[in-house]
XYZ file of C-alpha atoms in Angstrom:
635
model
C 14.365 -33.057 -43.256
C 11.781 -36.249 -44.351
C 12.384 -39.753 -45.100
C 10.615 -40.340 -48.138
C 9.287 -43.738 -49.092
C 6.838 -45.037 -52.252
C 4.009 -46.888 -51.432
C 3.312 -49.468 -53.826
C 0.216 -49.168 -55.708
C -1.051 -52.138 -55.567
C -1.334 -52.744 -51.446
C -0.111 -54.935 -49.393
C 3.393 -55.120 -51.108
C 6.875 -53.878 -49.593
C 8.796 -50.551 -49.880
C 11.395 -51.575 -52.769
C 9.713 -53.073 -56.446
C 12.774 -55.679 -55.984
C 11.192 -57.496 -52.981
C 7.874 -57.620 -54.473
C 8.680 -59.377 -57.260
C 10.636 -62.043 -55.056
C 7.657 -62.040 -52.148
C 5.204 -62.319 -55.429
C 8.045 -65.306 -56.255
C 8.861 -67.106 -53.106
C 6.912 -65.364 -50.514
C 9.672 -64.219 -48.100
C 10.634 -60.495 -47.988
C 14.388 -60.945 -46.281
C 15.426 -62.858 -49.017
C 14.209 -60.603 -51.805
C 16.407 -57.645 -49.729
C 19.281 -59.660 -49.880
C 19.336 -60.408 -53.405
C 19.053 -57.276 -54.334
C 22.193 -55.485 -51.930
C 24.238 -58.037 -51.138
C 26.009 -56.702 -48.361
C 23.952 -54.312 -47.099
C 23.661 -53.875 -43.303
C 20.414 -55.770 -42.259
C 19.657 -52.914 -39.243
C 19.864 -49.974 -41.037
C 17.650 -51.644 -44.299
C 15.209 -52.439 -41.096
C 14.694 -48.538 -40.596
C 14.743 -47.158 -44.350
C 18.743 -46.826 -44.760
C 20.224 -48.299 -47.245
C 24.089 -48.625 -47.051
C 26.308 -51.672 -47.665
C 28.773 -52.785 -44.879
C 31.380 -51.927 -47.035
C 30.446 -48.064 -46.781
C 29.503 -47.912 -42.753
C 33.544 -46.649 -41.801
C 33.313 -44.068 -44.360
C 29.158 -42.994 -43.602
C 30.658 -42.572 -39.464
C 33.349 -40.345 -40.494
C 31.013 -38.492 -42.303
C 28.426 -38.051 -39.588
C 31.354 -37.056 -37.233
C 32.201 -34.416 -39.818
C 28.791 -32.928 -39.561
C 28.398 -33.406 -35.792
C 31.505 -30.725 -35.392
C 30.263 -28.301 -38.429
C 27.009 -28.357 -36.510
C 28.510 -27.783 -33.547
C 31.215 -25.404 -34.047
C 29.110 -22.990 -36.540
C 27.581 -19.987 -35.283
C 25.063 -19.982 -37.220
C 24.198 -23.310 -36.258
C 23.110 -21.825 -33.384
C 20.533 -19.499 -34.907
C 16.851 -20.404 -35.272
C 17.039 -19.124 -38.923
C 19.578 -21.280 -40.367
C 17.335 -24.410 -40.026
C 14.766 -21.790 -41.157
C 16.832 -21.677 -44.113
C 17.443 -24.995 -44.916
C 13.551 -26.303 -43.873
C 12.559 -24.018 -46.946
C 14.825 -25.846 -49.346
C 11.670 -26.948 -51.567
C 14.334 -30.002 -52.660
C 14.473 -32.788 -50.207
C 16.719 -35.778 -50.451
C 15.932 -39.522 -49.770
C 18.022 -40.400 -47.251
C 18.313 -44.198 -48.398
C 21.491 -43.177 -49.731
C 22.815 -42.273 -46.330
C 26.095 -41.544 -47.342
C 24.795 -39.004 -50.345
C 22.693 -37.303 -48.160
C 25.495 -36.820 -45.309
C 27.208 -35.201 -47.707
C 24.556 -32.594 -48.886
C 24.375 -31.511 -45.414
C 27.896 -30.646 -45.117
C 27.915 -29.071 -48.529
C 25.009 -26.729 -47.464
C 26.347 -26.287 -44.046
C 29.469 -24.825 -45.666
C 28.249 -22.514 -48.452
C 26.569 -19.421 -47.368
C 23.193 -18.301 -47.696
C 21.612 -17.130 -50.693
C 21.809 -13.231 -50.281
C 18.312 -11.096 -50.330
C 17.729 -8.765 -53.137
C 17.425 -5.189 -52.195
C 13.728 -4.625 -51.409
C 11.722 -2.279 -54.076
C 11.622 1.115 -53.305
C 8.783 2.588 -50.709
C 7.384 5.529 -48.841
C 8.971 5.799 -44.951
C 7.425 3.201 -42.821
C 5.271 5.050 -40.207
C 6.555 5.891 -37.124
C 5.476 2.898 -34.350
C 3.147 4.372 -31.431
C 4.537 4.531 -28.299
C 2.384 1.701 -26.515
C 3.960 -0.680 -29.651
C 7.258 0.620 -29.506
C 8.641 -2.344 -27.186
C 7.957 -4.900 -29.795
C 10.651 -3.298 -32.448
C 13.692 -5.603 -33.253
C 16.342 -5.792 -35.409
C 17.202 -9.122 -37.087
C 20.268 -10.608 -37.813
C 19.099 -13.431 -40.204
C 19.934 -14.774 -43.438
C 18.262 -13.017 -46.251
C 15.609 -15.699 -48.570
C 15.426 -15.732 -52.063
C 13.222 -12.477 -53.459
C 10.603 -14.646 -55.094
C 9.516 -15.834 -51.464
C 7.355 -13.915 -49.275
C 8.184 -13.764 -45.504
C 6.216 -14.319 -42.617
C 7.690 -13.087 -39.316
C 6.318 -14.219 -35.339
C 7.155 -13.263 -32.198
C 7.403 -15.453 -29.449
C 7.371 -13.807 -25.901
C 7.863 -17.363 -23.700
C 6.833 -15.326 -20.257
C 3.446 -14.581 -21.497
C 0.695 -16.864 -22.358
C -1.100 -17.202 -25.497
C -4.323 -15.405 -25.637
C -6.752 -15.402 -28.981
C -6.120 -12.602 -30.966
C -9.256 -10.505 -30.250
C -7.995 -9.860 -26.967
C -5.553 -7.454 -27.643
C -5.129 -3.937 -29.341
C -2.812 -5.586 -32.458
C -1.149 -3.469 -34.835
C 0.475 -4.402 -38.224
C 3.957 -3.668 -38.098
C 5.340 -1.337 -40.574
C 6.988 -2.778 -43.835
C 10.747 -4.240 -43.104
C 13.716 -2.501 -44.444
C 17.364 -3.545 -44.929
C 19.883 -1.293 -43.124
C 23.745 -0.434 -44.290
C 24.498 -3.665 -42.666
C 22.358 -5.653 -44.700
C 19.866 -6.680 -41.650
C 16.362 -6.079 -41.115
C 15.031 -3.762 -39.067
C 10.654 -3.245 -38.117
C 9.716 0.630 -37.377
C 11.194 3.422 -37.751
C 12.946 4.377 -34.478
C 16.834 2.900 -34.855
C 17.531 4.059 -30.978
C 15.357 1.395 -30.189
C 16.794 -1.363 -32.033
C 18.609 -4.130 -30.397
C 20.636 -7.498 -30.451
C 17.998 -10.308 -30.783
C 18.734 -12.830 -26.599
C 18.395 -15.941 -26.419
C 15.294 -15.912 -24.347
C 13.619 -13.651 -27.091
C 14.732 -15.527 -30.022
C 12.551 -15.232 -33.459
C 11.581 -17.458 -35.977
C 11.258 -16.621 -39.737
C 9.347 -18.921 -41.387
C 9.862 -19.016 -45.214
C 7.087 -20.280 -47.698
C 6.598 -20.186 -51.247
C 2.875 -20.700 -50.961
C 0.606 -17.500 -50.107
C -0.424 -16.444 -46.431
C -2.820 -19.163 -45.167
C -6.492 -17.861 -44.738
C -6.120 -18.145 -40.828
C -3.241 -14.829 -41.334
C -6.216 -12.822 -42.879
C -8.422 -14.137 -40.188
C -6.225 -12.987 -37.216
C -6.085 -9.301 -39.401
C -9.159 -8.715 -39.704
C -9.860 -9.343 -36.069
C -7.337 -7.332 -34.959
C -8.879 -4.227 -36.530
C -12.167 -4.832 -33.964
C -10.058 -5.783 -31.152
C -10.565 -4.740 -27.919
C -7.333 -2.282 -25.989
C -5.409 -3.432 -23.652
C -5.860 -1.652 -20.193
C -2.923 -1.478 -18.060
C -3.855 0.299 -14.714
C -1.482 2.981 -13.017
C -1.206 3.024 -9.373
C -0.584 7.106 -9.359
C -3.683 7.422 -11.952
C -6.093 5.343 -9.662
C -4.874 7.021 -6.634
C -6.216 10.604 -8.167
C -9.167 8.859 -9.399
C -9.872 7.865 -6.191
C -9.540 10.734 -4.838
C -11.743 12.766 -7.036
C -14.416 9.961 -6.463
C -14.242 10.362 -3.080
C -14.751 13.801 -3.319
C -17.801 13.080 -5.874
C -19.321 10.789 -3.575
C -19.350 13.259 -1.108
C -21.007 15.613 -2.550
C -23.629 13.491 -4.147
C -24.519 12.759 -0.580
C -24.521 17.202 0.273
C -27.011 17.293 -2.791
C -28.843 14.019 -1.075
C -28.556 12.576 -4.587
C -28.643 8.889 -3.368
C -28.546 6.688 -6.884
C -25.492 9.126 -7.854
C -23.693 8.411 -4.671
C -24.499 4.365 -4.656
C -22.990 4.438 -8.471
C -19.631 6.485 -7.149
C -19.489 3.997 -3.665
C -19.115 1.505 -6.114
C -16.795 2.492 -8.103
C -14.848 3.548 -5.276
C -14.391 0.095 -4.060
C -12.957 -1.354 -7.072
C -10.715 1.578 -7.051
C -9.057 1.166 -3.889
C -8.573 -2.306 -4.858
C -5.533 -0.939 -6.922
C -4.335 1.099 -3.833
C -2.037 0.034 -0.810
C -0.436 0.893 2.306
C -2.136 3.420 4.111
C -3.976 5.294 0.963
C -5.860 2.164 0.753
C -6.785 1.918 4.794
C -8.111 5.314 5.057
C -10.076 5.315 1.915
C -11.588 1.875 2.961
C -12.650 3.898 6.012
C -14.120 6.826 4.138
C -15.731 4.944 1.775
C -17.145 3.007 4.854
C -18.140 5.959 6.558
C -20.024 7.591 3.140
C -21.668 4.143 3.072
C -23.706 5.293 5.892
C -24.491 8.156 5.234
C -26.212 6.913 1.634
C -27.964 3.873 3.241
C -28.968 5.206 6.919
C -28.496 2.104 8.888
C -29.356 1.650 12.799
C -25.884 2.795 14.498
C -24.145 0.039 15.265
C -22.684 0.075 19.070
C -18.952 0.644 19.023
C -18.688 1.563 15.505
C -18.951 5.287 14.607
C -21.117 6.850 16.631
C -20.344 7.240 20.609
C -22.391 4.715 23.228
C -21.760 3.944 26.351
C -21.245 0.431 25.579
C -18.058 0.850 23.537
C -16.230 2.844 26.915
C -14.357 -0.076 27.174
C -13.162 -1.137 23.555
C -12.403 2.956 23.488
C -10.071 1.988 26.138
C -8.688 -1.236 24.202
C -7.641 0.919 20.876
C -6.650 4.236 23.436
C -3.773 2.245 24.620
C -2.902 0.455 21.506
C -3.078 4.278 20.004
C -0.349 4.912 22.734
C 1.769 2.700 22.132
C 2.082 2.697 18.568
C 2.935 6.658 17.846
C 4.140 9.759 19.566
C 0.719 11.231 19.757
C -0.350 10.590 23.051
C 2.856 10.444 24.622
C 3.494 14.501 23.682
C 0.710 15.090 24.705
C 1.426 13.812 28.025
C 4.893 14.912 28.293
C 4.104 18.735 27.161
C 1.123 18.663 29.759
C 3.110 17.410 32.409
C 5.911 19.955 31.811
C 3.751 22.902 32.413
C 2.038 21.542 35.153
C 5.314 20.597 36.596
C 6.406 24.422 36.057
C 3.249 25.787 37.179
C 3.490 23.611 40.635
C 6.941 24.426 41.197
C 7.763 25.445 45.332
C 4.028 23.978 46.112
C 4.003 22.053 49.122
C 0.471 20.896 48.385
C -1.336 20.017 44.644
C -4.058 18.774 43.014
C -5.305 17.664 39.699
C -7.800 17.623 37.945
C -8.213 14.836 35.240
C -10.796 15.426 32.685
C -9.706 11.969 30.988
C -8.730 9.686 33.231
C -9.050 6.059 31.052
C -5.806 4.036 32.344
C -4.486 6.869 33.788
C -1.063 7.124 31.711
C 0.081 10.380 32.009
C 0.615 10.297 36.024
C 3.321 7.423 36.618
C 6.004 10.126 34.653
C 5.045 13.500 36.636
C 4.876 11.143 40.085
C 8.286 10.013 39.149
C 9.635 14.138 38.214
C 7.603 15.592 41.497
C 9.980 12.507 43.548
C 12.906 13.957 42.724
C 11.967 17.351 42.961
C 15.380 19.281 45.059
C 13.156 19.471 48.961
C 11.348 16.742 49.015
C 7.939 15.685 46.686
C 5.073 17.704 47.540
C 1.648 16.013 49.123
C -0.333 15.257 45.838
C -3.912 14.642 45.293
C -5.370 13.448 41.867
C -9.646 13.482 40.523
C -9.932 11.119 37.745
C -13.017 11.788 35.713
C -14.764 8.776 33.368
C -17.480 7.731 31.879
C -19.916 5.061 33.459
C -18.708 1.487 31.951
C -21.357 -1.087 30.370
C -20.665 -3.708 33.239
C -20.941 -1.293 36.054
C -17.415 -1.907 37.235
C -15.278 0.526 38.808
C -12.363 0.710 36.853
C -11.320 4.321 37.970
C -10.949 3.347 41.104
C -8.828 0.049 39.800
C -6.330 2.780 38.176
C -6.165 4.975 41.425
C -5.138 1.559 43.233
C -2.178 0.983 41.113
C -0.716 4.662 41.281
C -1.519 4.751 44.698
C 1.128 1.439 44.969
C 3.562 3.372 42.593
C 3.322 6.440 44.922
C 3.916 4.428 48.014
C 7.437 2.928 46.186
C 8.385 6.080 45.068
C 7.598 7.724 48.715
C 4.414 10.689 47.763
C 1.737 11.522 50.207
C -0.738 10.586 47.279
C -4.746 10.931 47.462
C -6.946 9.481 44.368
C -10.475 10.052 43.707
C -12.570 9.023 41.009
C -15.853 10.598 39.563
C -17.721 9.090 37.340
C -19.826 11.328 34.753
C -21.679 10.428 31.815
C -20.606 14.075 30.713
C -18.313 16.932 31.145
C -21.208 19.228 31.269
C -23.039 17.353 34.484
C -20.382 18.765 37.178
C -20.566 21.785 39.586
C -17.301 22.928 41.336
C -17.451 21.315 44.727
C -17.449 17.991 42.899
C -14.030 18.595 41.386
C -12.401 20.191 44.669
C -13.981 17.828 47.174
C -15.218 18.368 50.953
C -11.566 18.544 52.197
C -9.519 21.063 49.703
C -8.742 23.646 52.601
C -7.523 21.085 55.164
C -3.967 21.267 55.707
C -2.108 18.095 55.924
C -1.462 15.900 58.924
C 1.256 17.829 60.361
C -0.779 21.154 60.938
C 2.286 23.030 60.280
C 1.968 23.610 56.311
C -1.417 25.980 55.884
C -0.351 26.622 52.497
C -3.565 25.787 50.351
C -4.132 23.390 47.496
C -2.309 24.538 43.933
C -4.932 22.958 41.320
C -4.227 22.232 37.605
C -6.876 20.857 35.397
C -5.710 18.783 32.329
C -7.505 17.972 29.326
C -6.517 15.530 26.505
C -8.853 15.311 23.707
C -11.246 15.942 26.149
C -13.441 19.585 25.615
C -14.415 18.797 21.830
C -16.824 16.758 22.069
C -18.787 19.101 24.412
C -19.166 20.740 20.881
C -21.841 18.401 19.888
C -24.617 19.834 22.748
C -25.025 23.579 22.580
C -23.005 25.574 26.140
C -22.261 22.134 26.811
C -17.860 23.803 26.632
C -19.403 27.367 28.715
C -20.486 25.300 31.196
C -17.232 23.166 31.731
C -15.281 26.489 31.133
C -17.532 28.172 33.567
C -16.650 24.952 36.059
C -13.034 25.085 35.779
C -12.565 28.852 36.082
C -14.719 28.803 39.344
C -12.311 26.632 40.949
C -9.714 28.869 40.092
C -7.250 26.679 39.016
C -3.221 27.610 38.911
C -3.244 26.248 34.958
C -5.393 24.355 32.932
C -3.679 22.554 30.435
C -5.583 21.401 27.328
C -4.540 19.071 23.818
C -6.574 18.771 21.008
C -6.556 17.943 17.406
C -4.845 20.675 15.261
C -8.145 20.233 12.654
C -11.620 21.871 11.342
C -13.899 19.414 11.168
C -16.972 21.045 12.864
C -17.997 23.948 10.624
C -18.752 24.708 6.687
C -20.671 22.149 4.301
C -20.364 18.738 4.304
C -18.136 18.414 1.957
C -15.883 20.976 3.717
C -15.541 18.806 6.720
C -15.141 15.630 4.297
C -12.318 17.259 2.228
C -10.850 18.547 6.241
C -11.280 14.542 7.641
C -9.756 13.847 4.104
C -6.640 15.246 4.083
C -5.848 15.108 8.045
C -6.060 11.831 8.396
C -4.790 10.622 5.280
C -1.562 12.219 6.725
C -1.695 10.518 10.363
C -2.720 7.142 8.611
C 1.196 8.166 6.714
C 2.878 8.760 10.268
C 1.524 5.314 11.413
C 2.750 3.531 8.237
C 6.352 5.148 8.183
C 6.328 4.722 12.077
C 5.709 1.143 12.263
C 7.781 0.537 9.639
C 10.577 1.739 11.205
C 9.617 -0.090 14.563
C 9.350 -3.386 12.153
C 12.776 -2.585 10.875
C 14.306 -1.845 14.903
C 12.757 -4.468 16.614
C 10.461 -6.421 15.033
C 7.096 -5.929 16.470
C 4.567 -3.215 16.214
C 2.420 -4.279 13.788
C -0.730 -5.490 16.111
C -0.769 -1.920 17.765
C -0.457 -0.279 14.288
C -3.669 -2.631 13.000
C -5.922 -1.329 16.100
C -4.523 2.485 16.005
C -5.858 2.381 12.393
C -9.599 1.145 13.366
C -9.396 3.988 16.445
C -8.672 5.908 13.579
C -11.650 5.046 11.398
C -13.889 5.463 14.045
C -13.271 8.572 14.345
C -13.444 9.011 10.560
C -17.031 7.099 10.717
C -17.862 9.755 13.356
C -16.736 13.042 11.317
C -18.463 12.165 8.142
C -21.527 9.578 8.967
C -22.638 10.957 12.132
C -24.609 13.884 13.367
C -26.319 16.136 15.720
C -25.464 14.921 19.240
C -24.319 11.799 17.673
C -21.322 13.705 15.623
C -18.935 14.104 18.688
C -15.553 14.134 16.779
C -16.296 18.190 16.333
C -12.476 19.013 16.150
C -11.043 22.671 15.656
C -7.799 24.095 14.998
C -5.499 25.993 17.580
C -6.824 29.448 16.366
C -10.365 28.940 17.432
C -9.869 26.982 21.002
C -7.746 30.563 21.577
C -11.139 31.858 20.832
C -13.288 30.026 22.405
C -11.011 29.752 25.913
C -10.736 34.162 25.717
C -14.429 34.287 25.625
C -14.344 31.739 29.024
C -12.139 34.134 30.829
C -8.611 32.448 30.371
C -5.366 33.649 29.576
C -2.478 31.959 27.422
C 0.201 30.299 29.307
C 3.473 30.352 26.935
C 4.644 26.736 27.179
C 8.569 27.280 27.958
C 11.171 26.433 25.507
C 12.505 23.621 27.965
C 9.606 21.375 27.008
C 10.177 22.494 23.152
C 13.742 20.699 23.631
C 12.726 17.803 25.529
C 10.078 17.424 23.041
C 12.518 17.005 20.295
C 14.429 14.916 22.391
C 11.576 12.069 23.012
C 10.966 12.238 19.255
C 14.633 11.542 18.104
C 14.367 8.215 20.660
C 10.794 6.894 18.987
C 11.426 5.060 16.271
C 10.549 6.690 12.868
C 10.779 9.846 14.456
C 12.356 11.081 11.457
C 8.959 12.281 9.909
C 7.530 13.816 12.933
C 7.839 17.713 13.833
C 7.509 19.911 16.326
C 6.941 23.434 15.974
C 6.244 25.888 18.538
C 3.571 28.391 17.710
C 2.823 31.554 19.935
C 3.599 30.007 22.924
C 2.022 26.535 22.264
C 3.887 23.439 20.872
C 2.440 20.816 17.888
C 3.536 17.745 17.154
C 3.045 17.071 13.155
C 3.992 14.609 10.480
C 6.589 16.510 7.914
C 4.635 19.681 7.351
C 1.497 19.017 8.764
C 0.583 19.589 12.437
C -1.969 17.078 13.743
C -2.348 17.697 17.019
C -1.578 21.350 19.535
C -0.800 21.770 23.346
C -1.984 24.749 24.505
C -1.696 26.151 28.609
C -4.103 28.496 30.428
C -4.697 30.805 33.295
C -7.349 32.284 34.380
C -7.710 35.692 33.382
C -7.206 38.959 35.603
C -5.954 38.356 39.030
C -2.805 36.592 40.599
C -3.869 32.673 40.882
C -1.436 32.068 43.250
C -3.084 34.876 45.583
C -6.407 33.643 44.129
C -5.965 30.216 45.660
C -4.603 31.497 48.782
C -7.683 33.265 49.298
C -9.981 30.590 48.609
């Protein structure tokens, strides 16, 4: 709707040909007005309206008339009706106010001008499936059939873009249905009602499309796709480049490898949770092995100076997952069985660190029925970077734990830069065969030696493992009790170890997501230990794939080859008993997430896995032929 008013022609003059005669006169515009409609309102003359006093109580009724046909219409309510009457090509001067009121409400109450039946056409074609969210069906009035229609969507949540941008289709010709509305494709199942939010305008014009409409056609036809990117479909990329990458670096084809590092980066981009941690690490880890750079200290490769942030990420490793702790408890358990009605025992600690595994079996050999036996306890570490003594700091607070819990208890730490570097007498000391102060029990030392993680990364230095083994069975211990990863990551190509690393620790980087989750969801906290388990994690990964020669300690191998390798020493399996299986599962139902986690026992030895997958194996030994308990009685 316009106001429309004629200039006059000769400049300078006012709107009506009445007043410029009188201002051409007298020179005064309000009188010429009121000559010529006496009694028209002065305010509404100021603003183009002209309507005599006389008319202004039947003009308001009027305009109240149209205020409720406005508002009580539905169609009022629909984009198209104004559509429809903003293509009207007559347009009224609304000097007349009254006239013009009343060609509203005329046109307000008459309906539309019905839509001729479209000529007849081929099918439209069928819609692609990418375009198939943008079919509608209309319910709008029908324009005359002389006019052409122009139809837009407007999709408020999403911001214009040019047109080049975007993979745009025509739409298929419009067709009427049975009901008389238009629908755009071919698919009715996916027509529907028109919301409110996604309202759509239908402009009606008489004239051709504009030149811009061609424009925006013909640059649709060159336009570029849209690329919408699939979580599930980057996660296999990723995978497969991963597995490029690493053998790129087998064939020692460098540029190859650079190009798939990165393109691996942007990929994991797309990834979270814990696919995105452990490929950061791989990728990470494949990075050094492409560029070579001087090993870092405390990342990847082993050095004496990182001893003590090995210790940091150890206990955080502890404390955020079941690991370490069933590997403790199953240890303890046989070692507890094996020392049962010994008066006097001693063990051996391979891996002393904080010393976490003795607190519990001090606590179980207290309240043991008789009375706790006298028990003595070698801890075995490396040499730390500030030359302090923190094995003997460890023996200090379980010797003040033994002296609340009331144990005759006897710590000694050694201090070895390697498994390999000690001879029996080290381990048993000067004073095994003494008897204890009261000279009344002879009965010699029962010795266990216990292992966690421990014996593979002798691996790395050829009979580094015979000569430990050799060690151990020379001091003819009751059991030896060893843990280890439940993995193969020190044999085949290197891309047999990668795709080995791969998969294993993609699954414990799962257990530590889903555990910490659930320890998020119990109590709140958890999340600091889960952040440093994961870079104890990738430094083993860094280890596995970037490392080698002595360097490559993280030489892991599954259950079936330590049976191997400890028959060849001269040990015997030790079935672990079916009491620790259930206390096992017990301390697993208490640890929260513990829903995931499994344990399986598997000719005589126990694993602890996440859903199907074991990760890590408990295995007990003996040393083969012979009684040991009449073998350390004779010693």
């Amino acid at each position: 709707m316009k106001r429309e008013h004629q200039d006059a022609v000769d400049g300078g003059g006012s709107c009506y040909p009445e007043a410029a005669e009188m201002e051409h006169e007298k020179g005064k515009d309000t009188m010429g007005a009121e000559e010529d409609g006496g009694g028209v309102d002065e305010l509404l003359a100021a603003l183009g309206y002209k309507v005599r006093s006389s008319d202004m109580a039947d003009v308001a009724q009027k305009l109240e008339q149209l205020e409720k046909a406005m508002g009580s219409s539905t169609a009022a309510n629909d984009d198209a009706l104004f559509s429809h009457l903003a293509s009207d090509t007559v347009h009224y001067n609304p000097s007349d106010l009254s006239t013009w009121v009343d060609n509203i409400l005329s046109e307000l109450n008459a309906p539309p001008t019905p839509l001729a039946p479209p000529p007849e056409s081929p099918p439209p074609p069928a819609v692609p499936l990418h375009n198939r969210h943008h079919q509608r069906r209309f319910d709008l009035p029908l324009a005359a059939p002389e006019q052409s229609t122009v139809t837009t969507v407007d999709l408020p949540a999403a911001p214009r873009r040019p047109a080049d941008n975007y993979d745009l289709k025509p739409l298929p010709a419009p067709h009427a249905d049975a009901a008389g509305r238009i629908v755009y494709g071919s698919d009715t199942q996916s027509v529907v009602a028109p919301s409110p939010r996604d309202r759509k305008r239908m402009k009606v014009c008489s004239s051709p499309p504009s030149s811009s409409s061609t424009t925006d056609a013909a640059k649709s036809d060159r336009a570029l796709p849209v690329v919408v990117v699939d979580t599930q479909e980057a996660g296999i990329r990723l995978v497969h480049a991963l597995m490029a990458c690493a053998e790129a670096v087998q064939q020692e084809s460098l540029k190859a490898a650079d190009a798939l590092v990165k393109q691996i980066t942007v990929l994991t981009t797309s990834q979270g949770g814990a696919m995105r941690k452990v490929a950061g690490y791989f990728a990470e880890a494949l990075v050094r092995c492409i560029y070579r750079p001087q090993p870092h200290r405390g990342v990847g490769c082993s050095s004496r100076d990182s001893a003590a942030f090995d210790n940091i990420l150890h206990l955080h490793f502890y404390e955020s997952n079941p690991y370490l702790k069933f590997a403790h408890f199953t240890a303890n358990q046989a070692i507890l069985e094996a020392f049962a009605g010994c008066r006097r025992v001693h063990v051996v600690d391979f891996g002393m660190r904080q010393g976490l595994q003795w607190p519990a079996l001090l606590q179980a050999l207290a309240l043991r029925p008789g009375g706790p036996p006298s028990f003595r306890l070698t801890g075995i570490g490396p040499p730390q970077p500030d030359h302090s003594d923190a094995l003997q700091e460890v023996g200090w607070k379980l010797a003040q734990l033994a002296d609340t819990i009331r144990i005759d208890f006897r710590y000694r730490g050694l201090v070895a830069a390697s498994l390999a570097d000690l001879e029996p007498y080290m381990l048993l000391g000067p004073n095994t065969g003494d008897c204890s102060e009261g000279g009344e029990d002879e009965e010699p030392e029962a010795v266990a030696v216990n292992s966690v993680f421990e014996l593979h990364g002798l691996l790395s230095r050829p009979g580094a493992l015979e000569k430990v083994l050799g060690t151990v069975r020379a001091v003819q211990p009751r059991i030896v009790t060893v843990v280890e990863q439940e993995a193969n990551h020190n044999g085949g190509t290197f891309v047999e170890r990668f795709t080995e690393a791969l998969h294993y620790y993609s699954t414990m980087f799962d257990s530590l997501e889903g555990g910490a989750s659930a320890a998020e969801a119990a109590c709140g906290g958890g999340r600091r230990d889960q952040a440093l388990s994961e870079v104890y994690l990738g430094r083993q990964i860094c280890n596995v794939v970037s490392c080698e020669g002595v360097e490559r300690t993280e030489r892991h191998e599954a259950l079936a080859q330590w049976r191997v390798r400890m028959g060849r020493a001269g040990f015997d399996p030790v079935a672990i008993g079916s009491n620790a299986f259930k206390q096992a599962s017990m301390l697993l139902a208490l640890f929260a997430g513990g829903d995931g986690y499994r344990v399986e026992e598997k000719e005589g030895c126990l694993t602890l896995g996440w859903h199907t997958r074991p990760l890590i194996a408990t295995s007990a030994w003996c040393v083969a032929g012979g009684d040991p308990i009449a073998a350390a009685a004779a010693r």
